Coordinates of C-alpha atoms and ligand atoms in Angstrom, one line a residue:
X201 CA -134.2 139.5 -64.4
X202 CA -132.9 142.1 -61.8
X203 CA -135.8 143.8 -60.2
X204 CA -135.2 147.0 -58.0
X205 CA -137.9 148.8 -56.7
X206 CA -137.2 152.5 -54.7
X207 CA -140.1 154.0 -52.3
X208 CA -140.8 155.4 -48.5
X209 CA -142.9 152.1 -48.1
X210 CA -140.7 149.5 -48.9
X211 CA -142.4 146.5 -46.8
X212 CA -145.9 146.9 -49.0
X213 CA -143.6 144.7 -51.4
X214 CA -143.0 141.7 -48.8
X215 CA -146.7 140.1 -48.9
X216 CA -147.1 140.3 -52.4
X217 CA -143.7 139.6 -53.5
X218 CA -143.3 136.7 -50.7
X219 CA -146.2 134.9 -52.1
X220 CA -147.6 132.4 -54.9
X221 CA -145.7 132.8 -58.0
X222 CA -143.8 135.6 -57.7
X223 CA -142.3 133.6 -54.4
X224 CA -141.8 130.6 -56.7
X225 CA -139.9 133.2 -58.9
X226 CA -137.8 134.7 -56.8
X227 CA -136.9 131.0 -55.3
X228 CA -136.4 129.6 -58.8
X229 CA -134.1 132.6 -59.3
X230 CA -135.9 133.2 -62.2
X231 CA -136.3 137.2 -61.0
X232 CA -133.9 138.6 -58.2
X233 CA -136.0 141.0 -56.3
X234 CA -135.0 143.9 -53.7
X235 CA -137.4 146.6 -52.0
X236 CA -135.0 149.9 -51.2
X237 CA -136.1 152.2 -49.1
X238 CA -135.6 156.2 -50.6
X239 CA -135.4 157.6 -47.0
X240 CA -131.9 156.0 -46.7
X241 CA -130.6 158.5 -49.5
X242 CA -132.0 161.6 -47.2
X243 CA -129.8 163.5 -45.0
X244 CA -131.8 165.0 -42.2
X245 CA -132.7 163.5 -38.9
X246 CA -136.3 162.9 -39.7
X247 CA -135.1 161.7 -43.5
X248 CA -137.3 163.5 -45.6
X249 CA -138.8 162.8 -49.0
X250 CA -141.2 165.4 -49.7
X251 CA -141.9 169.2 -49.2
X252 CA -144.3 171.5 -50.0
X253 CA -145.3 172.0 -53.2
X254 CA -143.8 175.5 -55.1
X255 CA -146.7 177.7 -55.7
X256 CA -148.4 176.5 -53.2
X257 CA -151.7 173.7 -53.5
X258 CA -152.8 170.8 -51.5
X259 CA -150.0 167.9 -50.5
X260 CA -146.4 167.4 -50.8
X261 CA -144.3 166.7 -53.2
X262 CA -141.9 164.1 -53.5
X263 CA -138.0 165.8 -54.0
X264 CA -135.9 165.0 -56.4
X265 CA -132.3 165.0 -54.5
X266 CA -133.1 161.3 -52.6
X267 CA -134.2 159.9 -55.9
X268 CA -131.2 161.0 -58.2
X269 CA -128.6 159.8 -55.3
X270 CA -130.4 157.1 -55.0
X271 CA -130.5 155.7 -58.5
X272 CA -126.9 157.2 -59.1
X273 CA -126.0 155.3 -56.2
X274 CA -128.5 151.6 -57.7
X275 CA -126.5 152.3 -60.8
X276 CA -123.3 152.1 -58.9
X277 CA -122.6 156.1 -61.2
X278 CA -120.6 158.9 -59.1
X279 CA -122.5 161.7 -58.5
X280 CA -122.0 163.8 -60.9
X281 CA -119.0 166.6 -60.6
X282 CA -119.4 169.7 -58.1
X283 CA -122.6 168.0 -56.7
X284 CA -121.7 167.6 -53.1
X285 CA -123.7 164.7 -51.7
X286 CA -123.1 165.8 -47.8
X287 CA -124.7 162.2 -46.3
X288 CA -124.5 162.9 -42.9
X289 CA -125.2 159.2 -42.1
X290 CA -124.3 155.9 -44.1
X291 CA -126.8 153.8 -45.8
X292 CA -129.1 152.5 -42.9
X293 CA -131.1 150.0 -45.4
X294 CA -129.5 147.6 -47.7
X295 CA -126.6 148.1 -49.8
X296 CA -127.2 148.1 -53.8
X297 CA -127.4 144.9 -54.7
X298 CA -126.2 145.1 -58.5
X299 CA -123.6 148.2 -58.4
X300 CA -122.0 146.6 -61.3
X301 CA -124.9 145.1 -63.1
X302 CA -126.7 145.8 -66.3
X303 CA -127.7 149.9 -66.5
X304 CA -131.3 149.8 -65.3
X305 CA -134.8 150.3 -67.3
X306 CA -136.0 152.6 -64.8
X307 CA -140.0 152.9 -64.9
X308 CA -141.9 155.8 -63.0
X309 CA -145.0 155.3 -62.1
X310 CA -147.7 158.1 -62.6
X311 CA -151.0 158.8 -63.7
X312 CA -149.2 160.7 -66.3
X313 CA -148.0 157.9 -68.1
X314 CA -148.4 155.8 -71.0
X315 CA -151.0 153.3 -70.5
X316 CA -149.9 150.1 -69.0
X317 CA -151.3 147.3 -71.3
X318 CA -150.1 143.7 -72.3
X319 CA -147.9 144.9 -75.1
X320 CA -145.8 146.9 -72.7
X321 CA -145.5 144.1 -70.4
X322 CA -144.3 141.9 -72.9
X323 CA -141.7 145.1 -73.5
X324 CA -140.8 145.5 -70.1
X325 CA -140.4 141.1 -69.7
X326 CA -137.3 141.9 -72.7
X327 CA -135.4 143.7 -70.0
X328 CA -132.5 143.1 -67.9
X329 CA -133.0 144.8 -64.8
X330 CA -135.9 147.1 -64.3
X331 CA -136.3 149.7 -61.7
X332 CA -139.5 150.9 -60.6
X333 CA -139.5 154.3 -59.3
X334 CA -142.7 155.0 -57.1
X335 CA -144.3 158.5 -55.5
X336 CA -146.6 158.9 -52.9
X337 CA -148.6 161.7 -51.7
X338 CA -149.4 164.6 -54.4
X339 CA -146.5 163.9 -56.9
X340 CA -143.4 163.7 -57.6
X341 CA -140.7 167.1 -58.3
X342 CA -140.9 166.9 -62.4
X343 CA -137.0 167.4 -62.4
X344 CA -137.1 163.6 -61.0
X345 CA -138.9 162.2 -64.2
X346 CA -135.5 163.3 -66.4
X347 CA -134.4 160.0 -64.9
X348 CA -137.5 157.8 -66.8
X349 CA -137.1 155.4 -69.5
X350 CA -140.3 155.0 -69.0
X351 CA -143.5 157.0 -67.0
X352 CA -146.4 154.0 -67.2
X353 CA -150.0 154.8 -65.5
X354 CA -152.7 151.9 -64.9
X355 CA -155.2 153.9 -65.9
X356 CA -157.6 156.8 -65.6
X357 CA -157.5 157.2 -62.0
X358 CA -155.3 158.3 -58.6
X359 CA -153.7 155.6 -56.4
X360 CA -152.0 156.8 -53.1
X361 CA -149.3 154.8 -54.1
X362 CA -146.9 153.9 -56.9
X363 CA -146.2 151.2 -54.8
X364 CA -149.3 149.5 -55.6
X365 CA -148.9 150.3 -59.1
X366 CA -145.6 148.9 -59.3
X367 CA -146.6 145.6 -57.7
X368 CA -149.2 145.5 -60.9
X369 CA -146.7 145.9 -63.7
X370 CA -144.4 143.6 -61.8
X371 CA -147.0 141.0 -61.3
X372 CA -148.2 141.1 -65.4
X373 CA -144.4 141.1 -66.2
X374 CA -142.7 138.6 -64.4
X375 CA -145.6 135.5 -65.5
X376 CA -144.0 136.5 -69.1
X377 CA -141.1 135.2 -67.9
X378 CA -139.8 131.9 -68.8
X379 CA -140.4 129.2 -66.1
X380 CA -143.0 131.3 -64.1
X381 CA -146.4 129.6 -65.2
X382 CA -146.6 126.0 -64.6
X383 CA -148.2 125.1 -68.1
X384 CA -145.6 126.4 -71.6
X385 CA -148.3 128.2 -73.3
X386 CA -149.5 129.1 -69.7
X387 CA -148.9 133.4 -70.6
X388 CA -149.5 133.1 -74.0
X389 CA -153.0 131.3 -74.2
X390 CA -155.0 134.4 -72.7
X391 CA -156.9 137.5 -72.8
X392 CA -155.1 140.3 -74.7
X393 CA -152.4 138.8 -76.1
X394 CA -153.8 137.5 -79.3
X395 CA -155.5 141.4 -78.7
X396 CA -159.1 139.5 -77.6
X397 CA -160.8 138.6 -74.4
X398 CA -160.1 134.9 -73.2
X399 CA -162.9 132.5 -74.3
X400 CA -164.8 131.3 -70.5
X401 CA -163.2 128.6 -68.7
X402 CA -165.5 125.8 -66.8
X403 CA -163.9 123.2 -64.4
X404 CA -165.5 120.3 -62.5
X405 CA -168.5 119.9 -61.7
X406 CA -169.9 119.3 -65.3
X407 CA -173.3 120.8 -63.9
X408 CA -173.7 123.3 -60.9
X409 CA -177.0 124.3 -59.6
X410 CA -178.6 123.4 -62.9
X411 CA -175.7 125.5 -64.8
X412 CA -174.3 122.9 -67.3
X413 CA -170.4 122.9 -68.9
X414 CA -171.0 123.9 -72.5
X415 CA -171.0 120.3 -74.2
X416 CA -168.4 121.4 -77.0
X417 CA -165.8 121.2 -73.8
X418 CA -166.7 117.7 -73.0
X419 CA -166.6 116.2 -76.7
X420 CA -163.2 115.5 -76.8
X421 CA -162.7 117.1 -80.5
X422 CA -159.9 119.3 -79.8
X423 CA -160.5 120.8 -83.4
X424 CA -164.1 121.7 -82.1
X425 CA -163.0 123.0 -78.6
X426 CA -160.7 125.5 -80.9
X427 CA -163.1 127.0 -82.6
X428 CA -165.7 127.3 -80.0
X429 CA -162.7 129.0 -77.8
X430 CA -161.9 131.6 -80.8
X431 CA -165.5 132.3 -81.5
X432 CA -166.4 133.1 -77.5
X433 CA -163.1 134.8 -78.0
X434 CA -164.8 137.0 -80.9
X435 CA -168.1 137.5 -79.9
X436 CA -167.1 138.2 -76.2
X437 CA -164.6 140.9 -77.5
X438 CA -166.8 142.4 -80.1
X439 CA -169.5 143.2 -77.7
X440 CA -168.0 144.2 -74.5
X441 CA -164.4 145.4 -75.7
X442 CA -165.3 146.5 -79.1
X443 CA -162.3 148.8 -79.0
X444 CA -160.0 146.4 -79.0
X445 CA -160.8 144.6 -82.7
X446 CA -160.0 147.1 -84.7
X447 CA -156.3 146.5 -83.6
X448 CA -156.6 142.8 -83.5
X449 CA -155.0 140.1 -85.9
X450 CA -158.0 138.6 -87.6
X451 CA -158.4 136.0 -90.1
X452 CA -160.7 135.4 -93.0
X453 CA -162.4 133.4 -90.9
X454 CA -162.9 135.3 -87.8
X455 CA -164.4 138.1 -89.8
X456 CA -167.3 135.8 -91.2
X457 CA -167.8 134.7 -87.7
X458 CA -168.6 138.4 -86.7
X459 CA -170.1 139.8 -90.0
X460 CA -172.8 136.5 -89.0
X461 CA -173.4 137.6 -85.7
X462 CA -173.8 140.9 -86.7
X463 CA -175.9 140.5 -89.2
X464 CA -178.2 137.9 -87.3
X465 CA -179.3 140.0 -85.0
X466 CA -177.8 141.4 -81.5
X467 CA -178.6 138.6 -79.2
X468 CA -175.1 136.8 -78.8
X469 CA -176.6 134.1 -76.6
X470 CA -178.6 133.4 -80.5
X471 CA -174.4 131.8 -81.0
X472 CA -174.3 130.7 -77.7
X473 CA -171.8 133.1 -76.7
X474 CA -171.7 133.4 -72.9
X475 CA -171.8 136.2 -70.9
X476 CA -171.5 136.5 -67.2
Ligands
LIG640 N1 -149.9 156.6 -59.0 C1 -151.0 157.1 -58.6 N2 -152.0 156.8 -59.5 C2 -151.4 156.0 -60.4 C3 -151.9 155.4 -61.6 N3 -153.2 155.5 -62.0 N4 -151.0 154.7 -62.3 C4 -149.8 154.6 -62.0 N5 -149.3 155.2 -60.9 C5 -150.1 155.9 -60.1

């Protein structure tokens, strides 16, 4: 997968995408990765990205002209007729990697945007190439978003920076990706994507400061482990996500197992569900 990302702070990419597994993905060349920086498709000397917003109000705004060129430019498209581009300067940063590549997925981020869950990172893992576009200060100019396949928000509240938002959904998309995780079921086998919280996890020591492993784990009856792991799944879900079962897949079975709880009383640790 092809993954572009354009912003005025392209090195807040080179920790996190030099590290851990998205290093070992980049490496395995299982995702090609490049950081561009939207000041090399300004024109000024001081290369601008933002002005004051119309109508006046706190902040700048991010303009739309460096962000069009630019992704005209990712996309290796013309600019469109009678729009003269007048670069006073060449590019200063790199030069688009994938001119000729597959047309992007571009993806703005915004607090605007459709909520950013597990269902649209296993959309966004489908794609080709993907282009993250990211603002800063108050905004971006509205005209930009015309370029968005998609405008995706992490949730109900303001970060200074797409960038950080980007590094999120690029993070929770590329483990989808074949060869990422160590283990095959490695993205599968976890919270949200069976639409339920993961069941607790315990490694060694079997008892730590009088806190012992649930025996279940130790028995050795995978059949056993199973159902203990769907039932924590359940009952952890039920009462601290409660929001997410009514869109969940669930059996026969896993409706008994909450009707009992819920009709034994409130107290999960009565089922030995655990709660941190
Ligand atoms: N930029 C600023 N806040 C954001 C958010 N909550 N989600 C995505 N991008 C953002």
């Amino acid at each position: 997968m092809i993954i572009e990302t354009l912003s005025t702070f392209p090195l807040m990419y080179e920790s996190v995408m030099g590290s851990s597994m998205m290093k070992r993905a980049r490496e395995r060349g299982i995702i090609d990765f490049t950081a561009y920086d939207l000041r090399d498709w300004t024109h000024d000397r001081h290369r601008t990205t933002d002005d004051d917003p119309y109508g006046g109000g706190a902040g700048l705004v991010m303009r739309c002209e460096p962000i069009y060129e630019a992704v005209d430019a990712l996309c290796g498209r013309p600019a469109p007729e009678g729009v003269v581009t007048g670069r006073e300067q060449p590019l200063t940063g790199p030069a688009p990697q994938h001119p000729q590549g597959p047309a992007p997925t571009t993806v703005f981020l915004t607090p605007c945007g459709r909520r950013f869950d597990d269902a649209l990172a296993t959309e966004l893992a489908g794609c080709e190439r993907l282009l993250f576009v990211c603002g800063h200060y108050e905004g971006i100019d509205e005209r930009a978003y015309d370029l968005a396949d998609y405008q995706v928000s992490l949730g109900d509240y303001v970060l200074t920076s797409g960038e950080l938002a980007s590094m999120v959904v690029i993070d929770a998309v590329v483990r989808k990706l074949d060869g990422v995780l160590g283990a095959p079921d490695g993205a599968t086998d976890e919270s949200f994507v069976e639409g339920l919280l993961e069941a607790p996890q315990y490694t060694r020591p079997a008892v730590f400061r009088g806190r012992e492993v649930p025996a279940v784990l130790l028995s050795g009856d995978h059949g056993a482990v199973a159902r203990w792991r769907r039932e924590q799944s359940l009952a952890r879900t039920a009462a601290l996500r409660p929001d997410l079962l009514c869109q969940a897949p669930l059996t026969p079975a896993d409706r008994s197992f909450l009707d009992s709880c819920a009709s034994s009383g409130a107290d999960p640790a009565a089922h030995g569900i655990i709660f941190r």
